[in-house]
mmCIF file with all atom_site columns, C-alpha atoms in Angstrom:
data_model
loop_
_atom_site.group_PDB
_atom_site.id
_atom_site.type_symbol
_atom_site.label_atom_id
_atom_site.label_alt_id
_atom_site.label_comp_id
_atom_site.label_asym_id
_atom_site.label_entity_id
_atom_site.label_seq_id
_atom_site.pdbx_PDB_ins_code
_atom_site.Cartn_x
_atom_site.Cartn_y
_atom_site.Cartn_z
_atom_site.occupancy
_atom_site.B_iso_or_equiv
_atom_site.pdbx_formal_charge
_atom_site.auth_seq_id
_atom_site.auth_comp_id
_atom_site.auth_asym_id
_atom_site.auth_atom_id
_atom_site.pdbx_PDB_model_num
ATOM 1   C CA . UNK A 1 1   ? 173.470 140.209 293.233 1.00 90.00 ? 205 UNK A CA 1
ATOM 2   C CA . UNK A 1 2   ? 176.293 140.930 290.786 1.00 94.00 ? 206 UNK A CA 1
ATOM 3   C CA . UNK A 1 3   ? 177.146 137.238 290.738 1.00 94.00 ? 207 UNK A CA 1
ATOM 4   C CA . UNK A 1 4   ? 173.460 136.347 289.934 1.00 95.00 ? 208 UNK A CA 1
ATOM 5   C CA . UNK A 1 5   ? 173.294 138.867 287.106 1.00 97.00 ? 209 UNK A CA 1
ATOM 6   C CA . UNK A 1 6   ? 176.571 137.572 285.650 1.00 97.00 ? 210 UNK A CA 1
ATOM 7   C CA . UNK A 1 7   ? 175.306 133.998 285.879 1.00 97.00 ? 211 UNK A CA 1
ATOM 8   C CA . UNK A 1 8   ? 172.044 134.835 284.159 1.00 98.00 ? 212 UNK A CA 1
ATOM 9   C CA . UNK A 1 9   ? 173.922 136.735 281.436 1.00 98.00 ? 213 UNK A CA 1
ATOM 10  C CA . UNK A 1 10  ? 176.111 133.662 280.865 1.00 98.00 ? 214 UNK A CA 1
ATOM 11  C CA . UNK A 1 11  ? 173.101 131.243 280.894 1.00 98.00 ? 215 UNK A CA 1
ATOM 12  C CA . UNK A 1 12  ? 171.298 133.414 278.262 1.00 98.00 ? 216 UNK A CA 1
ATOM 13  C CA . UNK A 1 13  ? 174.303 133.005 275.878 1.00 98.00 ? 217 UNK A CA 1
ATOM 14  C CA . UNK A 1 14  ? 174.239 129.205 276.493 1.00 98.00 ? 218 UNK A CA 1
ATOM 15  C CA . UNK A 1 15  ? 170.396 129.000 275.868 1.00 98.00 ? 219 UNK A CA 1
ATOM 16  C CA . UNK A 1 16  ? 170.532 131.204 272.819 1.00 98.00 ? 220 UNK A CA 1
ATOM 17  C CA . UNK A 1 17  ? 173.063 128.854 271.325 1.00 98.00 ? 221 UNK A CA 1
ATOM 18  C CA . UNK A 1 18  ? 171.893 125.400 272.605 1.00 98.00 ? 222 UNK A CA 1
ATOM 19  C CA . UNK A 1 19  ? 168.229 125.986 273.458 1.00 98.00 ? 223 UNK A CA 1
ATOM 20  C CA . UNK A 1 20  ? 166.722 123.131 275.505 1.00 97.00 ? 224 UNK A CA 1
ATOM 21  C CA . UNK A 1 21  ? 169.968 121.244 274.875 1.00 98.00 ? 225 UNK A CA 1
ATOM 22  C CA . UNK A 1 22  ? 171.470 123.517 277.652 1.00 98.00 ? 226 UNK A CA 1
ATOM 23  C CA . UNK A 1 23  ? 168.907 122.272 280.235 1.00 98.00 ? 227 UNK A CA 1
ATOM 24  C CA . UNK A 1 24  ? 170.721 119.153 281.458 1.00 97.00 ? 228 UNK A CA 1
ATOM 25  C CA . UNK A 1 25  ? 173.753 121.308 282.140 1.00 97.00 ? 229 UNK A CA 1
ATOM 26  C CA . UNK A 1 26  ? 171.693 123.908 284.005 1.00 97.00 ? 230 UNK A CA 1
ATOM 27  C CA . UNK A 1 27  ? 170.110 121.204 286.175 1.00 96.00 ? 231 UNK A CA 1
ATOM 28  C CA . UNK A 1 28  ? 173.373 119.823 287.537 1.00 96.00 ? 232 UNK A CA 1
ATOM 29  C CA . UNK A 1 29  ? 173.609 120.279 291.303 1.00 94.00 ? 233 UNK A CA 1
ATOM 30  C CA . UNK A 1 30  ? 176.820 121.787 292.638 1.00 95.00 ? 234 UNK A CA 1
ATOM 31  C CA . UNK A 1 31  ? 177.666 123.150 289.236 1.00 96.00 ? 235 UNK A CA 1
ATOM 32  C CA . UNK A 1 32  ? 178.251 126.831 288.462 1.00 95.00 ? 236 UNK A CA 1
ATOM 33  C CA . UNK A 1 33  ? 174.549 127.020 287.494 1.00 96.00 ? 237 UNK A CA 1
ATOM 34  C CA . UNK A 1 34  ? 173.019 125.415 290.585 1.00 94.00 ? 238 UNK A CA 1
ATOM 35  C CA . UNK A 1 35  ? 174.788 125.778 293.900 1.00 90.00 ? 239 UNK A CA 1
ATOM 36  C CA . UNK A 1 36  ? 173.166 126.080 297.262 1.00 83.00 ? 240 UNK A CA 1
ATOM 37  C CA . UNK A 1 37  ? 170.201 128.525 297.010 1.00 80.00 ? 241 UNK A CA 1
ATOM 38  C CA . UNK A 1 38  ? 171.349 129.881 293.694 1.00 88.00 ? 242 UNK A CA 1
ATOM 39  C CA . UNK A 1 39  ? 170.161 128.366 290.413 1.00 93.00 ? 243 UNK A CA 1
ATOM 40  C CA . UNK A 1 40  ? 169.083 129.315 286.913 1.00 97.00 ? 244 UNK A CA 1
ATOM 41  C CA . UNK A 1 41  ? 165.419 128.976 285.780 1.00 98.00 ? 245 UNK A CA 1
ATOM 42  C CA . UNK A 1 42  ? 163.847 129.405 282.386 1.00 98.00 ? 246 UNK A CA 1
ATOM 43  C CA . UNK A 1 43  ? 160.142 130.242 281.634 1.00 98.00 ? 247 UNK A CA 1
ATOM 44  C CA . UNK A 1 44  ? 158.316 131.147 278.429 1.00 98.00 ? 248 UNK A CA 1
ATOM 45  C CA . UNK A 1 45  ? 156.562 134.443 277.810 1.00 98.00 ? 249 UNK A CA 1
ATOM 46  C CA . UNK A 1 46  ? 153.139 132.845 278.561 1.00 98.00 ? 250 UNK A CA 1
ATOM 47  C CA . UNK A 1 47  ? 154.249 131.949 282.077 1.00 98.00 ? 251 UNK A CA 1
ATOM 48  C CA . UNK A 1 48  ? 154.981 128.238 281.534 1.00 98.00 ? 252 UNK A CA 1
ATOM 49  C CA . UNK A 1 49  ? 157.914 126.891 283.476 1.00 98.00 ? 253 UNK A CA 1
ATOM 50  C CA . UNK A 1 50  ? 160.452 125.311 281.137 1.00 98.00 ? 254 UNK A CA 1
ATOM 51  C CA . UNK A 1 51  ? 163.317 124.727 283.646 1.00 98.00 ? 255 UNK A CA 1
ATOM 52  C CA . UNK A 1 52  ? 163.252 124.752 287.428 1.00 96.00 ? 256 UNK A CA 1
ATOM 53  C CA . UNK A 1 53  ? 165.920 122.583 288.934 1.00 94.00 ? 257 UNK A CA 1
ATOM 54  C CA . UNK A 1 54  ? 164.654 122.959 292.516 1.00 88.00 ? 258 UNK A CA 1
ATOM 55  C CA . UNK A 1 55  ? 161.056 121.947 291.690 1.00 90.00 ? 259 UNK A CA 1
ATOM 56  C CA . UNK A 1 56  ? 161.093 119.879 288.415 1.00 95.00 ? 260 UNK A CA 1
ATOM 57  C CA . UNK A 1 57  ? 157.445 118.912 289.102 1.00 96.00 ? 261 UNK A CA 1
ATOM 58  C CA . UNK A 1 58  ? 156.440 122.474 288.145 1.00 96.00 ? 262 UNK A CA 1
ATOM 59  C CA . UNK A 1 59  ? 158.101 122.197 284.678 1.00 98.00 ? 263 UNK A CA 1
ATOM 60  C CA . UNK A 1 60  ? 155.453 122.366 281.969 1.00 98.00 ? 264 UNK A CA 1
ATOM 61  C CA . UNK A 1 61  ? 152.998 124.048 284.264 1.00 98.00 ? 265 UNK A CA 1
ATOM 62  C CA . UNK A 1 62  ? 151.713 127.577 283.673 1.00 98.00 ? 266 UNK A CA 1
ATOM 63  C CA . UNK A 1 63  ? 152.177 129.817 286.732 1.00 98.00 ? 267 UNK A CA 1
ATOM 64  C CA . UNK A 1 64  ? 150.933 133.143 285.273 1.00 98.00 ? 268 UNK A CA 1
ATOM 65  C CA . UNK A 1 65  ? 148.314 133.574 287.980 1.00 98.00 ? 269 UNK A CA 1
ATOM 66  C CA . UNK A 1 66  ? 150.273 132.317 290.896 1.00 96.00 ? 270 UNK A CA 1
ATOM 67  C CA . UNK A 1 67  ? 150.674 134.873 293.755 1.00 97.00 ? 271 UNK A CA 1
ATOM 68  C CA . UNK A 1 68  ? 153.228 135.183 296.486 1.00 97.00 ? 272 UNK A CA 1
ATOM 69  C CA . UNK A 1 69  ? 152.376 135.510 300.146 1.00 95.00 ? 273 UNK A CA 1
ATOM 70  C CA . UNK A 1 70  ? 151.609 139.154 299.661 1.00 97.00 ? 274 UNK A CA 1
ATOM 71  C CA . UNK A 1 71  ? 149.355 138.577 296.642 1.00 98.00 ? 275 UNK A CA 1
ATOM 72  C CA . UNK A 1 72  ? 151.961 139.755 294.059 1.00 98.00 ? 276 UNK A CA 1
ATOM 73  C CA . UNK A 1 73  ? 151.630 138.103 290.674 1.00 98.00 ? 277 UNK A CA 1
ATOM 74  C CA . UNK A 1 74  ? 155.288 137.444 290.378 1.00 97.00 ? 278 UNK A CA 1
ATOM 75  C CA . UNK A 1 75  ? 155.297 135.569 287.073 1.00 98.00 ? 279 UNK A CA 1
ATOM 76  C CA . UNK A 1 76  ? 153.452 138.421 285.491 1.00 98.00 ? 280 UNK A CA 1
ATOM 77  C CA . UNK A 1 77  ? 156.111 140.799 286.883 1.00 98.00 ? 281 UNK A CA 1
ATOM 78  C CA . UNK A 1 78  ? 158.822 138.586 285.429 1.00 98.00 ? 282 UNK A CA 1
ATOM 79  C CA . UNK A 1 79  ? 157.162 138.580 281.965 1.00 98.00 ? 283 UNK A CA 1
ATOM 80  C CA . UNK A 1 80  ? 156.520 142.311 282.053 1.00 98.00 ? 284 UNK A CA 1
ATOM 81  C CA . UNK A 1 81  ? 160.193 142.954 282.979 1.00 98.00 ? 285 UNK A CA 1
ATOM 82  C CA . UNK A 1 82  ? 161.452 140.731 280.175 1.00 98.00 ? 286 UNK A CA 1
ATOM 83  C CA . UNK A 1 83  ? 159.067 142.159 277.565 1.00 98.00 ? 287 UNK A CA 1
ATOM 84  C CA . UNK A 1 84  ? 159.346 145.851 278.362 1.00 98.00 ? 288 UNK A CA 1
ATOM 85  C CA . UNK A 1 85  ? 162.944 146.296 279.631 1.00 98.00 ? 289 UNK A CA 1
ATOM 86  C CA . UNK A 1 86  ? 164.719 143.104 278.369 1.00 98.00 ? 290 UNK A CA 1
ATOM 87  C CA . UNK A 1 87  ? 166.123 142.555 281.829 1.00 98.00 ? 291 UNK A CA 1
ATOM 88  C CA . UNK A 1 88  ? 165.822 143.701 285.421 1.00 98.00 ? 292 UNK A CA 1
ATOM 89  C CA . UNK A 1 89  ? 165.156 142.782 289.039 1.00 98.00 ? 293 UNK A CA 1
ATOM 90  C CA . UNK A 1 90  ? 161.831 141.630 290.522 1.00 98.00 ? 294 UNK A CA 1
ATOM 91  C CA . UNK A 1 91  ? 161.237 141.203 294.226 1.00 97.00 ? 295 UNK A CA 1
ATOM 92  C CA . UNK A 1 92  ? 158.627 138.954 295.834 1.00 97.00 ? 296 UNK A CA 1
ATOM 93  C CA . UNK A 1 93  ? 158.052 136.593 298.769 1.00 96.00 ? 297 UNK A CA 1
ATOM 94  C CA . UNK A 1 94  ? 159.031 132.898 298.400 1.00 89.00 ? 298 UNK A CA 1
ATOM 95  C CA . UNK A 1 95  ? 159.833 130.139 300.904 1.00 88.00 ? 299 UNK A CA 1
ATOM 96  C CA . UNK A 1 96  ? 163.448 129.092 301.030 1.00 84.00 ? 300 UNK A CA 1
ATOM 97  C CA . UNK A 1 97  ? 164.009 125.442 299.950 1.00 76.00 ? 301 UNK A CA 1
ATOM 98  C CA . UNK A 1 98  ? 162.899 123.108 302.668 1.00 82.00 ? 302 UNK A CA 1
ATOM 99  C CA . UNK A 1 99  ? 160.752 125.740 304.515 1.00 88.00 ? 303 UNK A CA 1
ATOM 100 C CA . UNK A 1 100 ? 157.193 126.954 304.346 1.00 89.00 ? 304 UNK A CA 1
ATOM 101 C CA . UNK A 1 101 ? 157.821 130.464 305.597 1.00 93.00 ? 305 UNK A CA 1
ATOM 102 C CA . UNK A 1 102 ? 158.012 133.118 302.873 1.00 93.00 ? 306 UNK A CA 1
ATOM 103 C CA . UNK A 1 103 ? 161.255 135.016 302.643 1.00 94.00 ? 307 UNK A CA 1
ATOM 104 C CA . UNK A 1 104 ? 162.077 138.087 300.618 1.00 95.00 ? 308 UNK A CA 1
ATOM 105 C CA . UNK A 1 105 ? 163.658 137.012 297.276 1.00 95.00 ? 309 UNK A CA 1
ATOM 106 C CA . UNK A 1 106 ? 164.806 139.014 294.321 1.00 96.00 ? 310 UNK A CA 1
ATOM 107 C CA . UNK A 1 107 ? 165.162 137.523 290.832 1.00 97.00 ? 311 UNK A CA 1
ATOM 108 C CA . UNK A 1 108 ? 167.145 138.905 287.945 1.00 98.00 ? 312 UNK A CA 1
ATOM 109 C CA . UNK A 1 109 ? 165.232 138.273 284.739 1.00 98.00 ? 313 UNK A CA 1
ATOM 110 C CA . UNK A 1 110 ? 166.608 138.491 281.177 1.00 98.00 ? 314 UNK A CA 1
ATOM 111 C CA . UNK A 1 111 ? 164.926 137.901 277.882 1.00 98.00 ? 315 UNK A CA 1
ATOM 112 C CA . UNK A 1 112 ? 166.440 135.324 275.531 1.00 98.00 ? 316 UNK A CA 1
ATOM 113 C CA . UNK A 1 113 ? 165.724 133.872 272.090 1.00 98.00 ? 317 UNK A CA 1
ATOM 114 C CA . UNK A 1 114 ? 165.928 130.097 271.696 1.00 98.00 ? 318 UNK A CA 1
ATOM 115 C CA . UNK A 1 115 ? 167.541 128.740 268.523 1.00 98.00 ? 319 UNK A CA 1
ATOM 116 C CA . UNK A 1 116 ? 164.025 127.893 267.188 1.00 97.00 ? 320 UNK A CA 1
ATOM 117 C CA . UNK A 1 117 ? 163.000 131.592 267.602 1.00 97.00 ? 321 UNK A CA 1
ATOM 118 C CA . UNK A 1 118 ? 160.881 131.053 270.747 1.00 97.00 ? 322 UNK A CA 1
ATOM 119 C CA . UNK A 1 119 ? 161.237 133.956 273.180 1.00 98.00 ? 323 UNK A CA 1
ATOM 120 C CA . UNK A 1 120 ? 161.849 132.944 276.817 1.00 98.00 ? 324 UNK A CA 1
ATOM 121 C CA . UNK A 1 121 ? 163.353 134.535 279.919 1.00 98.00 ? 325 UNK A CA 1
ATOM 122 C CA . UNK A 1 122 ? 166.156 133.315 282.047 1.00 98.00 ? 326 UNK A CA 1
ATOM 123 C CA . UNK A 1 123 ? 166.303 134.108 285.712 1.00 98.00 ? 327 UNK A CA 1
ATOM 124 C CA . UNK A 1 124 ? 168.416 133.675 288.802 1.00 97.00 ? 328 UNK A CA 1
ATOM 125 C CA . UNK A 1 125 ? 167.398 134.596 292.351 1.00 93.00 ? 329 UNK A CA 1
ATOM 126 C CA . UNK A 1 126 ? 168.789 135.347 295.779 1.00 91.00 ? 330 UNK A CA 1
ATOM 127 C CA . UNK A 1 127 ? 167.115 135.580 299.108 1.00 90.00 ? 331 UNK A CA 1
ATOM 128 C CA . UNK A 1 128 ? 167.690 138.878 300.839 1.00 89.00 ? 332 UNK A CA 1
ATOM 129 C CA . UNK A 1 129 ? 167.044 138.066 304.407 1.00 75.00 ? 333 UNK A CA 1
#
């Protein structure tokens, strides 16, 4: 979990300086940003996916009302965490890549400001089972 937090903190610095220009770097597989089950994602404060290396087909889609296997509105929880606390951990159920079975996952979320002034949040996750 410490590594994920450190990675997100580092990605926030990159995004605050380069904005979307940082995305190609954050998408690279087997880089410090995207290795195995660990990767960085970026969403806006309305729940729209800006960067999701594992599921690029979701980029540009708004997931504000998406629920996990237990009915948790995880995107709303991410936004709430970013808006009220600036950063923090959110737990939810999500299938591991290549599976359909939901597993417990925790994401570290941190608010960031793009060079154009747009507020976003950066996240990194780990599966905990």
